[in-house]
Tab-separated table of C-alpha atoms and ligand atoms in Angstrom:
chain	number	residue	atom	x	y	z
K	29	MET	CA	-28.244	19.801	-2.786
K	30	PRO	CA	-30.020	17.403	0.244
K	31	PRO	CA	-27.888	16.597	3.630
K	32	ARG	CA	-25.170	14.963	3.092
K	33	PRO	CA	-25.556	11.318	4.023
K	34	ASP	CA	-24.632	9.836	6.694
K	35	PHE	CA	-21.694	8.161	5.993
K	36	GLY	CA	-21.030	6.284	9.632
K	37	PRO	CA	-17.834	6.270	10.720
K	38	LYS	CA	-14.209	6.491	9.571
K	39	PRO	CA	-13.122	3.400	8.750
K	40	ARG	CA	-9.518	2.353	9.097
K	41	LEU	CA	-6.797	3.302	6.576
K	42	GLY	CA	-5.032	-0.260	5.093
K	43	TYR	CA	-1.134	-1.231	6.126
K	44	ALA	CA	-1.402	2.482	7.448
K	45	GLU	CA	-0.939	3.730	11.689
K	46	SER	CA	1.617	0.621	11.620
K	47	ARG	CA	2.200	-0.271	16.118
K	48	ILE	CA	5.385	-2.131	14.931
K	49	GLU	CA	8.332	0.167	17.116
K	50	ARG	CA	10.683	-0.305	14.516
K	51	ALA	CA	14.498	-0.429	17.266
K	52	ALA	CA	16.159	0.887	14.111
K	53	GLU	CA	19.642	1.633	16.261
K	54	LEU	CA	19.387	-2.147	16.904
K	55	ARG	CA	19.629	-3.812	13.300
K	56	THR	CA	23.480	-3.353	13.456
K	57	ASP	CA	23.342	-5.378	16.722
K	58	GLN	CA	24.278	-9.120	14.858
K	59	ALA	CA	24.407	-10.033	18.918
K	60	ALA	CA	20.806	-8.327	19.961
K	61	LEU	CA	19.334	-9.190	16.628
K	62	GLU	CA	20.432	-13.403	17.679
K	63	LYS	CA	18.753	-13.002	21.197
K	64	LEU	CA	15.549	-11.204	19.645
K	65	ALA	CA	15.194	-15.171	17.488
K	66	ALA	CA	16.035	-16.126	20.931
K	67	ASP	CA	12.901	-15.079	22.764
K	68	PRO	CA	9.806	-17.052	23.455
K	69	ARG	CA	8.092	-14.082	22.554
K	70	ALA	CA	9.413	-14.308	19.013
K	71	ALA	CA	6.972	-13.694	15.522
K	72	ALA	CA	7.665	-14.080	12.093
K	73	TYR	CA	4.861	-13.280	9.358
K	74	VAL	CA	5.861	-15.960	6.622
K	75	VAL	CA	6.310	-14.034	2.612
K	76	GLY	CA	5.923	-15.950	-0.405
K	77	GLY	CA	6.164	-13.147	-2.948
K	78	GLU	CA	2.828	-12.318	-3.955
K	79	THR	CA	1.399	-15.043	-1.033
K	80	ILE	CA	1.140	-14.959	2.643
K	81	VAL	CA	0.555	-17.585	5.212
K	82	ALA	CA	-1.501	-17.680	7.514
K	83	LYS	CA	-3.072	-20.491	10.690
K	84	LYS	CA	-7.328	-20.532	9.902
K	85	ALA	CA	-8.221	-19.469	13.004
K	86	ALA	CA	-11.669	-18.062	14.433
K	87	PRO	CA	-12.914	-15.086	13.735
K	88	VAL	CA	-9.929	-14.398	10.953
K	89	GLY	CA	-6.984	-16.521	10.952
K	90	ASP	CA	-3.698	-15.696	12.208
K	91	PRO	CA	-0.237	-14.187	11.066
K	92	LEU	CA	2.173	-15.620	12.851
K	93	PHE	CA	4.366	-18.196	13.415
K	94	THR	CA	7.249	-18.734	15.280
K	95	LEU	CA	10.238	-18.819	13.973
K	96	GLY	CA	10.327	-22.532	14.528
K	97	GLU	CA	7.305	-23.008	12.921
K	98	ALA	CA	7.915	-20.660	10.168
K	99	ARG	CA	11.475	-21.842	8.944
K	100	ALA	CA	9.472	-25.709	9.013
K	101	LEU	CA	7.676	-24.551	6.026
K	102	GLY	CA	9.956	-24.450	3.609
K	103	SER	CA	13.453	-22.313	3.077
K	104	THR	CA	13.829	-19.208	4.461
K	105	THR	CA	15.449	-16.989	1.633
K	106	GLU	CA	15.645	-13.894	4.152
K	107	MET	CA	14.833	-12.671	7.199
K	108	VAL	CA	14.533	-9.168	8.372
K	109	PHE	CA	13.982	-7.384	11.750
K	110	LEU	CA	10.657	-5.979	11.315
K	111	GLY	CA	10.655	-4.097	15.271
K	112	PHE	CA	8.520	-4.992	18.269
K	113	MET	CA	5.158	-5.106	18.566
K	114	ASP	CA	3.751	-4.175	21.852
K	115	GLY	CA	7.826	-5.826	23.791
K	116	ALA	CA	7.669	-9.080	21.480
K	117	PRO	CA	9.920	-9.465	18.560
K	118	ARG	CA	8.638	-9.346	14.978
K	119	PHE	CA	10.449	-10.326	12.172
K	120	GLY	CA	9.573	-11.097	9.077
K	121	ILE	CA	10.476	-14.762	7.137
K	122	GLY	CA	10.617	-15.208	3.407
K	123	ILE	CA	9.739	-18.436	2.010
K	124	ALA	CA	10.186	-18.858	-2.215
K	125	PRO	CA	6.664	-18.744	-3.926
K	126	SER	CA	6.848	-22.754	-5.278
K	127	ALA	CA	7.197	-23.300	-1.342
K	128	ALA	CA	4.847	-21.922	-0.701
K	129	GLU	CA	2.584	-23.162	-3.573
K	130	PRO	CA	1.795	-26.720	-2.026
K	131	LEU	CA	1.305	-25.677	0.805
K	132	LYS	CA	-1.854	-24.413	-0.021
K	133	ALA	CA	-3.437	-28.115	0.268
K	134	ARG	CA	-2.440	-28.265	3.758
K	135	GLY	CA	-6.148	-27.824	5.822
K	136	ASP	CA	-4.731	-25.760	8.457
K	137	LEU	CA	-3.589	-22.834	6.064
K	138	LEU	CA	-4.597	-19.804	4.893
K	139	ILE	CA	-2.273	-19.636	1.982
K	140	THR	CA	-3.254	-16.102	0.319
K	141	ASP	CA	-2.053	-12.111	-1.386
K	142	LEU	CA	-1.948	-9.272	0.872
K	143	ARG	CA	-5.046	-7.913	-1.549
K	144	SER	CA	-7.679	-10.001	0.038
K	145	ILE	CA	-6.649	-10.330	3.122
K	146	ALA	CA	-7.051	-6.452	3.210
K	147	VAL	CA	-10.422	-6.589	2.136
K	148	GLN	CA	-11.917	-9.050	3.182
K	149	GLY	CA	-10.244	-9.092	6.755
K	150	LEU	CA	-8.968	-12.601	6.565
K	151	VAL	CA	-6.571	-10.757	10.320
K	152	GLU	CA	-6.714	-8.482	12.128
K	153	ALA	CA	-6.356	-4.952	11.119
K	154	ASP	CA	-2.867	-4.423	13.453
K	155	HIS	CA	-0.839	-6.881	11.394
K	156	LEU	CA	-1.951	-4.963	7.787
K	157	PRO	CA	0.947	-2.736	8.018
K	158	PRO	CA	3.956	-5.594	9.771
K	159	ILE	CA	2.709	-7.704	6.951
K	160	ALA	CA	2.990	-4.321	4.450
K	161	GLU	CA	6.399	-3.483	6.251
K	162	ALA	CA	7.905	-7.498	5.650
K	163	LYS	CA	6.016	-8.104	2.075
K	164	ALA	CA	7.933	-4.634	0.190
K	165	VAL	CA	11.648	-5.588	2.093
K	166	LEU	CA	11.151	-8.929	1.227
K	167	HIS	CA	10.503	-8.389	-2.406
K	168	TRP	CA	13.194	-6.418	-2.482
K	169	HIS	CA	15.562	-8.819	-1.502
K	170	ALA	CA	14.295	-11.005	-3.965
K	171	ARG	CA	15.777	-7.612	-6.882
K	172	HIS	CA	18.430	-7.131	-5.445
K	173	ARG	CA	20.587	-10.115	-5.400
K	174	PHE	CA	23.730	-8.479	-7.228
K	175	CYS	CA	24.885	-5.393	-7.228
K	176	SER	CA	23.977	-2.524	-9.254
K	177	THR	CA	27.246	-1.259	-9.186
K	178	CYS	CA	29.622	-4.290	-9.935
K	179	GLY	CA	27.347	-7.329	-10.340
K	180	ALA	CA	28.615	-8.906	-7.688
K	181	ALA	CA	26.586	-10.818	-5.347
K	182	THR	CA	25.364	-8.892	-2.166
K	183	LEU	CA	24.691	-10.011	1.324
K	184	PRO	CA	21.915	-9.263	3.119
K	185	VAL	CA	23.050	-7.338	6.799
K	186	CYS	CA	21.752	-4.926	9.663
K	187	GLY	CA	19.055	-7.338	10.566
K	188	GLY	CA	17.699	-7.037	7.005
K	189	TRP	CA	17.398	-3.701	6.277
K	190	LYS	CA	21.154	-3.444	3.876
K	191	ARG	CA	22.727	-5.550	0.798
K	192	ASP	CA	26.641	-5.048	1.247
K	193	CYS	CA	28.647	-5.428	-1.935
K	194	PRO	CA	32.129	-7.131	-0.811
K	195	THR	CA	33.770	-6.552	-4.703
K	196	CYS	CA	32.973	-3.180	-5.151
K	197	LYS	CA	32.405	-2.200	-1.363
K	198	ALA	CA	29.213	-0.042	-2.159
K	199	GLU	CA	26.284	-0.542	0.980
K	200	HIS	CA	22.298	-0.686	-0.738
K	201	PHE	CA	19.120	0.544	1.224
K	202	PRO	CA	15.552	-0.672	0.481
K	203	ARG	CA	13.625	1.476	-1.627
K	204	THR	CA	9.869	3.171	-2.060
K	205	ASP	CA	8.472	4.507	-4.478
K	206	PRO	CA	6.465	7.257	-5.152
K	207	VAL	CA	2.568	8.034	-6.309
K	208	VAL	CA	0.634	11.142	-6.475
K	209	ILE	CA	-2.832	9.518	-6.631
K	210	MET	CA	-5.215	12.819	-6.054
K	211	LEU	CA	-8.759	14.023	-6.558
K	212	ALA	CA	-9.174	17.219	-9.034
K	213	ILE	CA	-12.257	18.546	-7.752
K	214	ASP	CA	-14.527	21.816	-10.097
K	215	GLY	CA	-16.752	22.974	-7.164
K	216	ASP	CA	-19.506	20.565	-6.568
K	217	ARG	CA	-17.400	18.043	-9.223
K	218	CYS	CA	-14.498	15.759	-9.080
K	219	LEU	CA	-12.920	13.882	-12.258
K	220	LEU	CA	-12.682	10.399	-11.729
K	221	GLY	CA	-10.591	7.444	-13.889
K	222	ARG	CA	-12.108	3.956	-14.705
K	223	SER	CA	-7.878	1.716	-15.716
K	224	PRO	CA	-8.906	-1.362	-17.615
K	225	ARG	CA	-7.463	-3.275	-14.780
K	226	PHE	CA	-10.357	-2.593	-11.979
K	227	VAL	CA	-13.732	-4.553	-11.363
K	228	PRO	CA	-15.654	-3.294	-14.274
K	229	THR	CA	-17.992	-1.022	-12.416
K	230	MET	CA	-14.945	0.487	-9.794
K	231	TRP	CA	-13.939	4.302	-10.246
K	232	SER	CA	-10.910	5.431	-8.223
K	233	CYS	CA	-9.146	9.331	-8.562
K	234	LEU	CA	-5.864	9.234	-11.176
K	235	ALA	CA	-2.235	8.209	-9.798
K	236	GLY	CA	0.430	8.388	-10.845
K	237	PHE	CA	4.311	7.478	-10.033
K	238	ILE	CA	6.902	10.811	-9.412
K	239	GLU	CA	9.210	11.186	-11.248
K	240	PRO	CA	12.580	12.216	-10.721
K	241	GLY	CA	13.047	16.038	-9.895
K	242	GLU	CA	10.136	16.132	-9.598
K	243	SER	CA	7.660	17.653	-6.333
K	244	PHE	CA	4.925	16.262	-4.865
K	245	GLU	CA	2.715	19.373	-6.586
K	246	ASP	CA	3.774	18.518	-10.596
K	247	ALA	CA	3.506	15.637	-10.072
K	248	VAL	CA	-0.014	15.726	-9.945
K	249	HIS	CA	-0.362	18.763	-12.376
K	250	ARG	CA	1.587	16.620	-15.174
K	251	GLU	CA	-0.855	13.237	-14.342
K	252	THR	CA	-3.445	15.183	-14.364
K	253	GLN	CA	-3.002	16.786	-17.946
K	254	GLU	CA	-1.828	13.985	-19.314
K	255	GLU	CA	-4.558	10.952	-17.955
K	256	ALA	CA	-7.388	13.377	-18.287
K	257	GLY	CA	-6.545	16.567	-19.430
K	258	ILE	CA	-7.064	18.696	-17.155
K	259	THR	CA	-5.077	21.527	-16.042
K	260	CYS	CA	-4.922	22.123	-12.773
K	261	GLY	CA	-4.133	24.239	-9.949
K	262	ARG	CA	-3.553	24.392	-6.493
K	263	VAL	CA	-2.520	20.582	-5.086
K	264	ALA	CA	-3.273	20.168	-1.238
K	265	TYR	CA	-1.926	17.116	0.660
K	266	TYR	CA	-3.968	14.601	2.083
K	267	ARG	CA	-2.158	11.711	3.818
K	268	SER	CA	0.232	9.559	2.670
K	269	GLN	CA	-0.555	4.971	2.758
K	270	PRO	CA	2.354	1.394	2.581
K	271	TRP	CA	0.762	0.523	-0.475
K	272	PRO	CA	3.172	-2.978	-0.946
K	273	PHE	CA	2.574	-3.987	-4.085
K	274	PRO	CA	5.193	-4.074	-4.701
K	275	THR	CA	6.467	-1.159	-3.056
K	276	SER	CA	5.025	1.928	-3.535
K	277	LEU	CA	4.098	4.794	-0.973
K	278	MET	CA	0.695	6.000	-2.110
K	279	ILE	CA	0.650	10.267	-1.806
K	280	GLY	CA	-2.242	11.110	-1.419
K	281	CYS	CA	-3.888	15.347	-2.726
K	282	HIS	CA	-6.358	16.915	-3.592
K	283	ALA	CA	-5.625	19.307	-6.889
K	284	GLU	CA	-8.289	22.361	-7.816
K	285	ALA	CA	-8.521	22.015	-11.402
K	286	LEU	CA	-8.667	25.062	-13.134
K	287	THR	CA	-10.429	23.210	-16.729
K	288	THR	CA	-12.729	21.396	-17.414
K	289	LYS	CA	-13.010	19.911	-20.805
K	290	ILE	CA	-12.125	16.435	-20.609
K	291	THR	CA	-9.459	14.767	-22.852
K	292	VAL	CA	-8.415	10.210	-21.717
K	293	ASP	CA	-5.236	9.334	-22.235
K	294	LYS	CA	-6.765	5.373	-23.537
K	295	THR	CA	-3.144	3.842	-23.646
K	296	GLU	CA	-3.542	4.214	-18.902
K	297	LEU	CA	-7.029	4.821	-18.729
K	298	GLU	CA	-10.773	3.563	-19.832
K	299	ASP	CA	-12.229	6.501	-18.695
K	300	ALA	CA	-12.505	10.021	-16.859
K	301	ARG	CA	-15.385	11.957	-16.254
K	302	TRP	CA	-16.853	14.097	-13.720
K	303	PHE	CA	-19.068	13.370	-11.064
K	304	ASP	CA	-21.195	14.623	-8.945
K	305	LYS	CA	-21.024	14.788	-4.957
K	306	SER	CA	-25.021	13.065	-5.577
K	307	GLU	CA	-23.589	10.299	-7.486
K	308	VAL	CA	-20.589	9.562	-5.679
K	309	ALA	CA	-22.628	9.276	-1.647
K	310	SER	CA	-24.859	6.644	-3.432
K	311	MET	CA	-21.020	4.985	-4.704
K	312	LEU	CA	-19.923	5.175	-1.254
K	313	LEU	CA	-23.281	4.067	0.888
K	314	ARG	CA	-23.487	1.467	-2.539
K	315	LYS	CA	-26.809	2.240	-4.189
K	316	HIS	CA	-25.892	4.213	-7.344
K	317	PRO	CA	-28.668	3.454	-9.818
K	318	GLN	CA	-26.119	1.191	-12.504
K	319	GLY	CA	-24.141	-0.215	-9.400
K	320	LEU	CA	-21.011	2.000	-10.033
K	321	THR	CA	-18.450	1.565	-6.725
K	322	MET	CA	-15.228	2.914	-5.288
K	323	PRO	CA	-12.212	1.474	-3.896
K	324	PRO	CA	-12.608	-0.293	-0.880
K	325	PRO	CA	-11.716	1.630	2.305
K	326	VAL	CA	-8.619	-0.055	3.633
K	327	ALA	CA	-7.378	1.564	-0.057
K	328	ILE	CA	-6.580	5.530	-0.132
K	329	ALA	CA	-8.697	6.434	-3.434
K	330	HIS	CA	-11.318	5.944	-0.627
K	331	HIS	CA	-10.451	7.977	2.329
K	332	ILE	CA	-9.187	10.407	-0.271
K	333	VAL	CA	-12.566	11.305	-2.035
K	334	ARG	CA	-14.470	10.484	1.653
K	335	ALA	CA	-12.617	13.701	3.170
K	336	TRP	CA	-13.911	15.357	-0.246
K	337	MET	CA	-17.839	14.004	0.607
K	338	ASP	CA	-16.754	15.622	4.300
K	339	ASP	CA	-16.241	19.313	3.433
K	340	GLU	CA	-12.206	18.267	4.744
K	341	VAL	CA	-10.165	19.564	2.245
K	342	ASN	CA	-8.625	22.708	2.586
K	343	PHE	CA	-6.364	24.485	-0.774
K	344	GLY	CA	-5.506	27.695	2.113
W	426	LIG	ZN1	29.154	-4.240	-6.058
C-alpha cells in the first residue's frame, strides 16, 4: 500500500456545529418573544416548503431578512424563534410554497433548495445550521395542523416549539427521525452502495431509519444485513448530523464486517460492492479512472469515509 495521499484539511460538515444559542427558557415568555421580534437586530430565515429564499449578494447570498421584509415576501404560515446568533434574535418564517414560486421572477432574490445552497456554498456556512433548524420545524408545523389524538385543529405555542390541542388538551412537539448511516469495514476494504436516486457516478455509505425498539447498533446490524447481506459485529459511533430532508438526524457509525459475500437488495440499492483504500482515495481526490465519486463534504457520508481513510476508526 503506497503512503496515504494528502486529502487536505478536513472540510466542515453541513448543517452541524450550530452557533445558535436556542434560549429555550424564553419560549414560554410571550412578552419576551414579542420584544425580541421588535428588536432592531432581529432577522429571519424565510422557508417555503423545500425552497429557501435569500437575497442576491456578493460574494455569497444573504439569507437573512428583517421581519418586515420577510412578511412582505408572502403571507406567513408560522414563525419560530430559533434563538440568538451573536446576541441577535433569529427567527424562521414560513411562507406557502406557492408564494415562493412567483418570487423566482425577482432579480434581487435567490430562490432555491437547501441542498443546492449547501453543496454550492451559496451562503456563509454558519447560516446552514439555523436554516436547517427553521426548515425542519416549519415542515413539522405544516404536517401537524390537526391533533393526532382527536383530530381537532391545533394551535402553535411556545415560540413555535409546540402545538396544543384546545379540544383534548394534548401537547405536540417537533419530531426528529433518527437514521443510521454506516460504513462496514473488512480490513483495508469498505462497503459502499448506490441508490437508484444517486447521480450515476456516486457511491456512498448504506443508511436506513432506526425502527421503534432498536438501538443504533441493532439498526446498523439490520440495515447492513438487509441491504447487502453482510453480517456486522462491533459498531463504533462516529458523529451525527441534522439532515433537514425533511426532519432526520443522521447517526454516523463504522461497523466491523464479519462476512464478505454481498447480496444486494435490489428494492433498496442499485448495487453494492467492496472498495479498497486506493480506490476510495482516488474517489476522494476526484481522480477515479471511471469517474466514480463520493458524496460532497457537506454530507456526513464523506466524513465517515474520510475518518476511515485517516485511520481514526477505533472499535475499542
Ligand atoms: Zn386533540
